[in-house]
Amino acid sequence: MRTDFTKAAIHRTILFGGGWLALTGADPAALAPGLLVSIAAVWLSLRLLPARHPLVLWQVVRHLPRFVAGSVSGGVDVARRAFSPSLPLNPGWVEVPIDLPEGARAALGGELSLMPGTLAAGSEGNRLVVHLLDIDAGPDDVILREEAAFAAIVGQTRTGGA
Amino acid sequence: MVTDLATYALTGLGLVFFWAGTIGLIRFPDTFSRLHALTKADNLGLGFIALGLAFQADGWATLAMLALIWMLALLAAGTVAQLVARAALSPPEEDEE
């Protein structure tokens, strides 16, 4: 548990410190206040959202190209449907059981809203409620693939299929 | 010169996606389909505009700022889309979960 805490503290220091550097353009005069602000932000974030599932950073990096590709095809797909005179939509719902910690499920829901054809509307119990633009397009495997990616990111070892 | 052309092309492409998102918002039949259009098309539109502007950046600080803006907008889009969909799905009476 101690290592989880340390890992999360390091990740969040990188996140907030990096954000400060980006905002200030790494102005040397802003470094000292940035240090204080980063420490305060990390402390506050660890209080508000205790470290439970530190991210596996290389899995985040590994997921990035697929996320960008999914964003592009999601945007192109929805633009094509919007511009098409016949408005090709066949909307419907699926509920997918998602075996992820609470926060990771919400993050997955947020990500799915940017992937082609899927839009999360929160969860019912452990099932993610997903709206599909085209129920015949079969994006179920997209959801399962993204779930597996998120499981790897939070360092969850999978038991059984999926 | 070449960088200016890249900026024109990419920001132009970005505007097309923002336009598509707006068309979808108007044409799509229900709240949920409209959310698809807004989140996905605007995410991509902003991405292309940020990428186009990156060609005008005079240093890494501007690039980092553009990347930060895009990431924060993505985070907001994914989160808000889910919350709006959730609210639209719930029955009108107040339900505390």
mmCIF file of N, CA and C in Angstrom, chain A residues 19 21-23 25-26 67-68 71-76 78-79 81-87 89 91 93 105-107 109-124 128-129 131-133, chain B residues 16-17 19-25 27-44 48 60-62 64-65 68 70 72 74-75 77-79 81-87 89 97:
data_model
loop_
_atom_site.group_PDB
_atom_site.id
_atom_site.type_symbol
_atom_site.label_atom_id
_atom_site.label_comp_id
_atom_site.label_asym_id
_atom_site.label_seq_id
_atom_site.Cartn_x
_atom_site.Cartn_y
_atom_site.Cartn_z
ATOM 1 N N GLY A 19 2.086 20.574 -15.556
ATOM 2 C CA GLY A 19 1.052 21.566 -15.866
ATOM 3 C C GLY A 19 1.529 22.972 -15.553
ATOM 4 N N LEU A 21 4.693 24.006 -15.408
ATOM 5 C CA LEU A 21 5.736 24.377 -16.371
ATOM 6 C C LEU A 21 5.116 24.801 -17.699
ATOM 7 N N ALA A 22 4.060 24.077 -18.118
ATOM 8 C CA ALA A 22 3.413 24.414 -19.388
ATOM 9 C C ALA A 22 2.737 25.777 -19.288
ATOM 10 N N LEU A 23 2.094 26.052 -18.169
ATOM 11 C CA LEU A 23 1.367 27.314 -18.017
ATOM 12 C C LEU A 23 2.302 28.515 -17.950
ATOM 13 N N GLY A 25 5.518 28.541 -19.042
ATOM 14 C CA GLY A 25 6.607 28.498 -20.005
ATOM 15 C C GLY A 25 7.937 28.287 -19.311
ATOM 16 N N ALA A 26 7.926 27.632 -18.174
ATOM 17 C CA ALA A 26 9.139 27.338 -17.393
ATOM 18 C C ALA A 26 9.946 28.597 -17.069
ATOM 19 N N PHE A 67 -5.711 5.550 -28.948
ATOM 20 C CA PHE A 67 -6.684 6.570 -28.562
ATOM 21 C C PHE A 67 -6.800 7.636 -29.645
ATOM 22 N N VAL A 68 -5.651 8.070 -30.166
ATOM 23 C CA VAL A 68 -5.668 9.088 -31.222
ATOM 24 C C VAL A 68 -6.364 8.537 -32.467
ATOM 25 N N SER A 71 -10.036 8.453 -31.847
ATOM 26 C CA SER A 71 -10.598 9.800 -31.883
ATOM 27 C C SER A 71 -10.830 10.238 -33.319
ATOM 28 N N VAL A 72 -9.831 9.973 -34.183
ATOM 29 C CA VAL A 72 -9.947 10.392 -35.579
ATOM 30 C C VAL A 72 -11.088 9.637 -36.244
ATOM 31 N N SER A 73 -11.124 8.307 -36.102
ATOM 32 C CA SER A 73 -12.172 7.571 -36.806
ATOM 33 C C SER A 73 -13.536 7.865 -36.191
ATOM 34 N N GLY A 74 -13.580 8.142 -34.875
ATOM 35 C CA GLY A 74 -14.849 8.516 -34.256
ATOM 36 C C GLY A 74 -15.380 9.830 -34.812
ATOM 37 N N GLY A 75 -14.486 10.819 -34.938
ATOM 38 C CA GLY A 75 -14.884 12.115 -35.463
ATOM 39 C C GLY A 75 -15.284 12.046 -36.927
ATOM 40 N N VAL A 76 -14.498 11.299 -37.710
ATOM 41 C CA VAL A 76 -14.809 11.171 -39.136
ATOM 42 C C VAL A 76 -16.142 10.463 -39.324
ATOM 43 N N VAL A 78 -18.738 10.273 -37.265
ATOM 44 C CA VAL A 78 -19.906 11.050 -36.883
ATOM 45 C C VAL A 78 -20.110 12.221 -37.861
ATOM 46 N N ALA A 79 -19.004 12.762 -38.410
ATOM 47 C CA ALA A 79 -19.119 13.840 -39.398
ATOM 48 C C ALA A 79 -19.777 13.312 -40.669
ATOM 49 N N ARG A 81 -21.867 10.851 -40.928
ATOM 50 C CA ARG A 81 -23.300 10.660 -40.685
ATOM 51 C C ARG A 81 -24.040 11.986 -40.654
ATOM 52 N N ALA A 82 -23.400 13.023 -40.067
ATOM 53 C CA ALA A 82 -24.069 14.321 -39.953
ATOM 54 C C ALA A 82 -24.269 14.956 -41.323
ATOM 55 N N PHE A 83 -23.271 14.811 -42.209
ATOM 56 C CA PHE A 83 -23.351 15.455 -43.525
ATOM 57 C C PHE A 83 -24.197 14.651 -44.498
ATOM 58 N N SER A 84 -24.342 13.347 -44.263
ATOM 59 C CA SER A 84 -25.058 12.507 -45.216
ATOM 60 C C SER A 84 -26.531 12.894 -45.287
ATOM 61 N N PRO A 85 -27.044 13.114 -46.508
ATOM 62 C CA PRO A 85 -28.448 13.532 -46.648
ATOM 63 C C PRO A 85 -29.430 12.534 -46.035
ATOM 64 N N SER A 86 -29.093 11.232 -46.083
ATOM 65 C CA SER A 86 -30.039 10.230 -45.598
ATOM 66 C C SER A 86 -29.939 10.032 -44.087
ATOM 67 N N LEU A 87 -28.996 10.724 -43.436
ATOM 68 C CA LEU A 87 -28.818 10.658 -41.983
ATOM 69 C C LEU A 87 -28.768 9.219 -41.473
ATOM 70 N N LEU A 89 -28.467 6.712 -39.215
ATOM 71 C CA LEU A 89 -28.346 6.453 -37.784
ATOM 72 C C LEU A 89 -29.238 5.277 -37.440
ATOM 73 N N PRO A 91 -29.727 4.223 -33.770
ATOM 74 C CA PRO A 91 -29.284 4.281 -32.379
ATOM 75 C C PRO A 91 -29.917 3.223 -31.487
ATOM 76 N N TRP A 93 -29.183 0.932 -27.364
ATOM 77 C CA TRP A 93 -28.456 0.861 -26.098
ATOM 78 C C TRP A 93 -27.881 -0.526 -25.874
ATOM 79 N N ARG A 105 -13.822 2.795 -14.345
ATOM 80 C CA ARG A 105 -15.017 2.612 -15.174
ATOM 81 C C ARG A 105 -15.522 3.960 -15.684
ATOM 82 N N ALA A 106 -15.494 4.971 -14.804
ATOM 83 C CA ALA A 106 -15.921 6.307 -15.213
ATOM 84 C C ALA A 106 -14.984 6.867 -16.281
ATOM 85 N N ALA A 107 -13.685 6.625 -16.110
ATOM 86 C CA ALA A 107 -12.719 7.101 -17.111
ATOM 87 C C ALA A 107 -12.942 6.399 -18.440
ATOM 88 N N GLY A 109 -15.765 5.263 -19.467
ATOM 89 C CA GLY A 109 -16.979 5.873 -20.025
ATOM 90 C C GLY A 109 -16.669 7.174 -20.746
ATOM 91 N N GLY A 110 -15.806 7.981 -20.120
ATOM 92 C CA GLY A 110 -15.419 9.232 -20.755
ATOM 93 C C GLY A 110 -14.683 8.999 -22.058
ATOM 94 N N GLU A 111 -13.816 8.006 -22.067
ATOM 95 C CA GLU A 111 -13.055 7.732 -23.281
ATOM 96 C C GLU A 111 -13.951 7.185 -24.384
ATOM 97 N N LEU A 112 -14.871 6.302 -24.009
ATOM 98 C CA LEU A 112 -15.748 5.695 -25.017
ATOM 99 C C LEU A 112 -16.570 6.757 -25.746
ATOM 100 N N SER A 113 -16.855 7.882 -25.044
ATOM 101 C CA SER A 113 -17.636 8.943 -25.676
ATOM 102 C C SER A 113 -16.871 9.591 -26.821
ATOM 103 N N LEU A 114 -15.555 9.361 -26.867
ATOM 104 C CA LEU A 114 -14.753 9.922 -27.957
ATOM 105 C C LEU A 114 -14.422 8.876 -29.022
ATOM 106 N N MET A 115 -14.752 7.606 -28.746
ATOM 107 C CA MET A 115 -14.463 6.531 -29.698
ATOM 108 C C MET A 115 -15.640 6.395 -30.671
ATOM 109 N N PRO A 116 -15.398 5.732 -31.822
ATOM 110 C CA PRO A 116 -16.447 5.672 -32.836
ATOM 111 C C PRO A 116 -17.717 4.982 -32.339
ATOM 112 N N GLY A 117 -18.843 5.688 -32.443
ATOM 113 C CA GLY A 117 -20.148 5.066 -32.267
ATOM 114 C C GLY A 117 -20.598 4.784 -30.853
ATOM 115 N N THR A 118 -19.775 5.071 -29.831
ATOM 116 C CA THR A 118 -20.175 4.760 -28.462
ATOM 117 C C THR A 118 -20.264 6.026 -27.615
ATOM 118 N N LEU A 119 -21.208 6.013 -26.654
ATOM 119 C CA LEU A 119 -21.364 7.127 -25.722
ATOM 120 C C LEU A 119 -21.836 6.563 -24.391
ATOM 121 N N ALA A 120 -21.037 6.738 -23.340
ATOM 122 C CA ALA A 120 -21.412 6.169 -22.049
ATOM 123 C C ALA A 120 -22.376 7.094 -21.324
ATOM 124 N N ALA A 121 -23.332 6.491 -20.619
ATOM 125 C CA ALA A 121 -24.291 7.265 -19.824
ATOM 126 C C ALA A 121 -24.260 6.770 -18.386
ATOM 127 N N GLY A 122 -23.064 6.645 -17.832
ATOM 128 C CA GLY A 122 -22.935 6.198 -16.450
ATOM 129 C C GLY A 122 -23.085 4.699 -16.306
ATOM 130 N N SER A 123 -23.137 4.222 -15.061
ATOM 131 C CA SER A 123 -23.218 2.783 -14.836
ATOM 132 C C SER A 123 -24.448 2.429 -14.013
ATOM 133 N N GLU A 124 -24.902 1.198 -14.216
ATOM 134 C CA GLU A 124 -25.916 0.582 -13.359
ATOM 135 C C GLU A 124 -25.210 -0.561 -12.659
ATOM 136 N N LEU A 128 -21.777 -0.810 -17.471
ATOM 137 C CA LEU A 128 -21.689 0.500 -18.100
ATOM 138 C C LEU A 128 -22.825 0.612 -19.126
ATOM 139 N N VAL A 129 -23.597 1.706 -19.002
ATOM 140 C CA VAL A 129 -24.707 1.923 -19.934
ATOM 141 C C VAL A 129 -24.164 2.701 -21.132
ATOM 142 N N HIS A 131 -24.650 4.116 -25.100
ATOM 143 C CA HIS A 131 -25.507 4.431 -26.250
ATOM 144 C C HIS A 131 -24.696 4.232 -27.521
ATOM 145 N N LEU A 132 -25.302 3.530 -28.497
ATOM 146 C CA LEU A 132 -24.608 3.261 -29.754
ATOM 147 C C LEU A 132 -25.272 4.044 -30.876
ATOM 148 N N LEU A 133 -24.462 4.623 -31.747
ATOM 149 C CA LEU A 133 -25.016 5.359 -32.887
ATOM 150 C C LEU A 133 -25.620 4.402 -33.896
ATOM 151 N N VAL B 16 -13.945 22.228 -40.289
ATOM 152 C CA VAL B 16 -14.908 21.316 -40.917
ATOM 153 C C VAL B 16 -15.535 20.406 -39.863
ATOM 154 N N PHE B 17 -14.690 19.938 -38.924
ATOM 155 C CA PHE B 17 -15.223 19.032 -37.906
ATOM 156 C C PHE B 17 -16.130 19.767 -36.915
ATOM 157 N N TRP B 19 -17.919 22.273 -37.723
ATOM 158 C CA TRP B 19 -19.130 22.458 -38.524
ATOM 159 C C TRP B 19 -19.960 21.166 -38.488
ATOM 160 N N ALA B 20 -19.279 20.016 -38.669
ATOM 161 C CA ALA B 20 -19.969 18.726 -38.653
ATOM 162 C C ALA B 20 -20.650 18.501 -37.304
ATOM 163 N N GLY B 21 -19.965 18.860 -36.233
ATOM 164 C CA GLY B 21 -20.552 18.688 -34.907
ATOM 165 C C GLY B 21 -21.819 19.507 -34.760
ATOM 166 N N THR B 22 -21.777 20.731 -35.287
ATOM 167 C CA THR B 22 -22.952 21.601 -35.187
ATOM 168 C C THR B 22 -24.100 21.078 -36.053
ATOM 169 N N ILE B 23 -23.757 20.619 -37.279
ATOM 170 C CA ILE B 23 -24.783 20.033 -38.153
ATOM 171 C C ILE B 23 -25.423 18.836 -37.448
ATOM 172 N N GLY B 24 -24.588 18.010 -36.831
ATOM 173 C CA GLY B 24 -25.098 16.839 -36.113
ATOM 174 C C GLY B 24 -26.013 17.260 -34.970
ATOM 175 N N LEU B 25 -25.598 18.313 -34.263
ATOM 176 C CA LEU B 25 -26.405 18.805 -33.137
ATOM 177 C C LEU B 25 -27.795 19.203 -33.624
ATOM 178 N N ARG B 27 -29.232 18.195 -36.699
ATOM 179 C CA ARG B 27 -29.949 17.191 -37.487
ATOM 180 C C ARG B 27 -30.267 15.911 -36.736
ATOM 181 N N PHE B 28 -29.406 15.514 -35.798
ATOM 182 C CA PHE B 28 -29.607 14.221 -35.143
ATOM 183 C C PHE B 28 -30.893 14.250 -34.308
ATOM 184 N N PRO B 29 -31.566 13.093 -34.214
ATOM 185 C CA PRO B 29 -32.926 13.070 -33.702
ATOM 186 C C PRO B 29 -33.091 13.173 -32.178
ATOM 187 N N ASP B 30 -32.106 12.752 -31.378
ATOM 188 C CA ASP B 30 -32.328 12.769 -29.931
ATOM 189 C C ASP B 30 -31.078 13.238 -29.196
ATOM 190 N N THR B 31 -31.249 13.490 -27.912
ATOM 191 C CA THR B 31 -30.155 14.027 -27.083
ATOM 192 C C THR B 31 -28.889 13.198 -27.185
ATOM 193 N N PHE B 32 -29.040 11.857 -27.143
ATOM 194 C CA PHE B 32 -27.859 11.003 -27.070
ATOM 195 C C PHE B 32 -27.073 11.040 -28.384
ATOM 196 N N SER B 33 -27.789 10.940 -29.504
ATOM 197 C CA SER B 33 -27.094 11.010 -30.788
ATOM 198 C C SER B 33 -26.405 12.356 -30.949
ATOM 199 N N ARG B 34 -27.056 13.423 -30.460
ATOM 200 C CA ARG B 34 -26.454 14.752 -30.563
ATOM 201 C C ARG B 34 -25.171 14.855 -29.751
ATOM 202 N N LEU B 35 -25.167 14.187 -28.591
ATOM 203 C CA LEU B 35 -23.946 14.185 -27.774
ATOM 204 C C LEU B 35 -22.789 13.510 -28.501
ATOM 205 N N HIS B 36 -23.110 12.411 -29.234
ATOM 206 C CA HIS B 36 -22.084 11.758 -30.043
ATOM 207 C C HIS B 36 -21.439 12.789 -30.960
ATOM 208 N N ALA B 37 -22.300 13.532 -31.685
ATOM 209 C CA ALA B 37 -21.805 14.485 -32.681
ATOM 210 C C ALA B 37 -20.937 15.537 -32.013
ATOM 211 N N LEU B 38 -21.422 16.108 -30.910
ATOM 212 C CA LEU B 38 -20.688 17.194 -30.266
ATOM 213 C C LEU B 38 -19.343 16.743 -29.725
ATOM 214 N N THR B 39 -19.339 15.658 -28.943
ATOM 215 C CA THR B 39 -18.088 15.267 -28.307
ATOM 216 C C THR B 39 -17.052 14.817 -29.327
ATOM 217 N N LYS B 40 -17.446 13.907 -30.210
ATOM 218 C CA LYS B 40 -16.446 13.319 -31.113
ATOM 219 C C LYS B 40 -15.963 14.322 -32.149
ATOM 220 N N ALA B 41 -16.903 15.034 -32.787
ATOM 221 C CA ALA B 41 -16.495 15.947 -33.861
ATOM 222 C C ALA B 41 -15.711 17.127 -33.286
ATOM 223 N N ASP B 42 -16.141 17.654 -32.140
ATOM 224 C CA ASP B 42 -15.453 18.820 -31.582
ATOM 225 C C ASP B 42 -14.076 18.449 -31.035
ATOM 226 N N ASN B 43 -13.961 17.249 -30.474
ATOM 227 C CA ASN B 43 -12.661 16.758 -30.010
ATOM 228 C C ASN B 43 -11.665 16.753 -31.167
ATOM 229 N N LEU B 44 -12.106 16.187 -32.284
ATOM 230 C CA LEU B 44 -11.229 16.091 -33.442
ATOM 231 C C LEU B 44 -10.972 17.478 -34.033
ATOM 232 N N PHE B 48 -7.270 19.206 -34.511
ATOM 233 C CA PHE B 48 -6.690 19.703 -35.771
ATOM 234 C C PHE B 48 -6.313 21.180 -35.660
ATOM 235 N N TRP B 60 8.893 25.560 -27.346
ATOM 236 C CA TRP B 60 8.218 24.400 -26.768
ATOM 237 C C TRP B 60 7.121 24.818 -25.787
ATOM 238 N N ALA B 61 7.262 26.020 -25.180
ATOM 239 C CA ALA B 61 6.278 26.454 -24.190
ATOM 240 C C ALA B 61 4.889 26.583 -24.825
ATOM 241 N N THR B 62 4.857 27.146 -26.039
ATOM 242 C CA THR B 62 3.572 27.285 -26.738
ATOM 243 C C THR B 62 3.006 25.914 -27.090
ATOM 244 N N ALA B 64 3.543 23.120 -25.493
ATOM 245 C CA ALA B 64 3.054 22.490 -24.269
ATOM 246 C C ALA B 64 1.695 23.067 -23.889
ATOM 247 N N MET B 65 1.547 24.385 -24.070
ATOM 248 C CA MET B 65 0.276 25.036 -23.744
ATOM 249 C C MET B 65 -0.849 24.513 -24.639
ATOM 250 N N LEU B 68 -1.758 21.101 -23.575
ATOM 251 C CA LEU B 68 -2.495 21.161 -22.310
ATOM 252 C C LEU B 68 -3.961 21.544 -22.560
ATOM 253 N N TRP B 70 -5.699 21.094 -25.274
ATOM 254 C CA TRP B 70 -6.412 20.002 -25.927
ATOM 255 C C TRP B 70 -6.748 18.909 -24.908
ATOM 256 N N LEU B 72 -7.129 19.167 -21.638
ATOM 257 C CA LEU B 72 -8.174 19.589 -20.703
ATOM 258 C C LEU B 72 -9.546 19.569 -21.385
ATOM 259 N N LEU B 74 -10.431 17.624 -23.848
ATOM 260 C CA LEU B 74 -10.793 16.211 -23.998
ATOM 261 C C LEU B 74 -11.389 15.658 -22.713
ATOM 262 N N LEU B 75 -10.695 15.978 -21.626
ATOM 263 C CA LEU B 75 -11.132 15.503 -20.314
ATOM 264 C C LEU B 75 -12.539 16.029 -20.023
ATOM 265 N N ALA B 77 -14.749 17.087 -22.252
ATOM 266 C CA ALA B 77 -15.726 16.548 -23.204
ATOM 267 C C ALA B 77 -16.193 15.161 -22.776
ATOM 268 N N GLY B 78 -15.229 14.290 -22.452
ATOM 269 C CA GLY B 78 -15.578 12.928 -22.071
ATOM 270 C C GLY B 78 -16.424 12.893 -20.807
ATOM 271 N N THR B 79 -16.052 13.732 -19.840
ATOM 272 C CA THR B 79 -16.755 13.741 -18.565
ATOM 273 C C THR B 79 -18.155 14.333 -18.704
ATOM 274 N N ALA B 81 -19.976 14.753 -21.416
ATOM 275 C CA ALA B 81 -20.864 13.950 -22.272
ATOM 276 C C ALA B 81 -21.527 12.866 -21.440
ATOM 277 N N GLN B 82 -20.726 12.227 -20.592
ATOM 278 C CA GLN B 82 -21.254 11.147 -19.764
ATOM 279 C C GLN B 82 -22.290 11.676 -18.766
ATOM 280 N N LEU B 83 -22.009 12.831 -18.199
ATOM 281 C CA LEU B 83 -22.929 13.402 -17.205
ATOM 282 C C LEU B 83 -24.235 13.856 -17.850
ATOM 283 N N VAL B 84 -24.137 14.494 -19.029
ATOM 284 C CA VAL B 84 -25.354 14.952 -19.707
ATOM 285 C C VAL B 84 -26.193 13.747 -20.118
ATOM 286 N N ALA B 85 -25.518 12.703 -20.657
ATOM 287 C CA ALA B 85 -26.241 11.493 -21.065
ATOM 288 C C ALA B 85 -26.939 10.872 -19.860
ATOM 289 N N ARG B 86 -26.224 10.869 -18.748
ATOM 290 C CA ARG B 86 -26.779 10.313 -17.514
ATOM 291 C C ARG B 86 -28.027 11.086 -17.094
ATOM 292 N N ALA B 87 -27.915 12.417 -17.136
ATOM 293 C CA ALA B 87 -29.032 13.262 -16.716
ATOM 294 C C ALA B 87 -30.223 13.083 -17.655
ATOM 295 N N LEU B 89 -30.951 10.475 -19.273
ATOM 296 C CA LEU B 89 -31.469 9.113 -19.154
ATOM 297 C C LEU B 89 -32.366 8.968 -17.928
ATOM 298 N N GLU B 97 -28.809 8.980 -6.018
ATOM 299 C CA GLU B 97 -28.260 7.628 -6.095
ATOM 300 C C GLU B 97 -27.423 7.342 -4.879
#
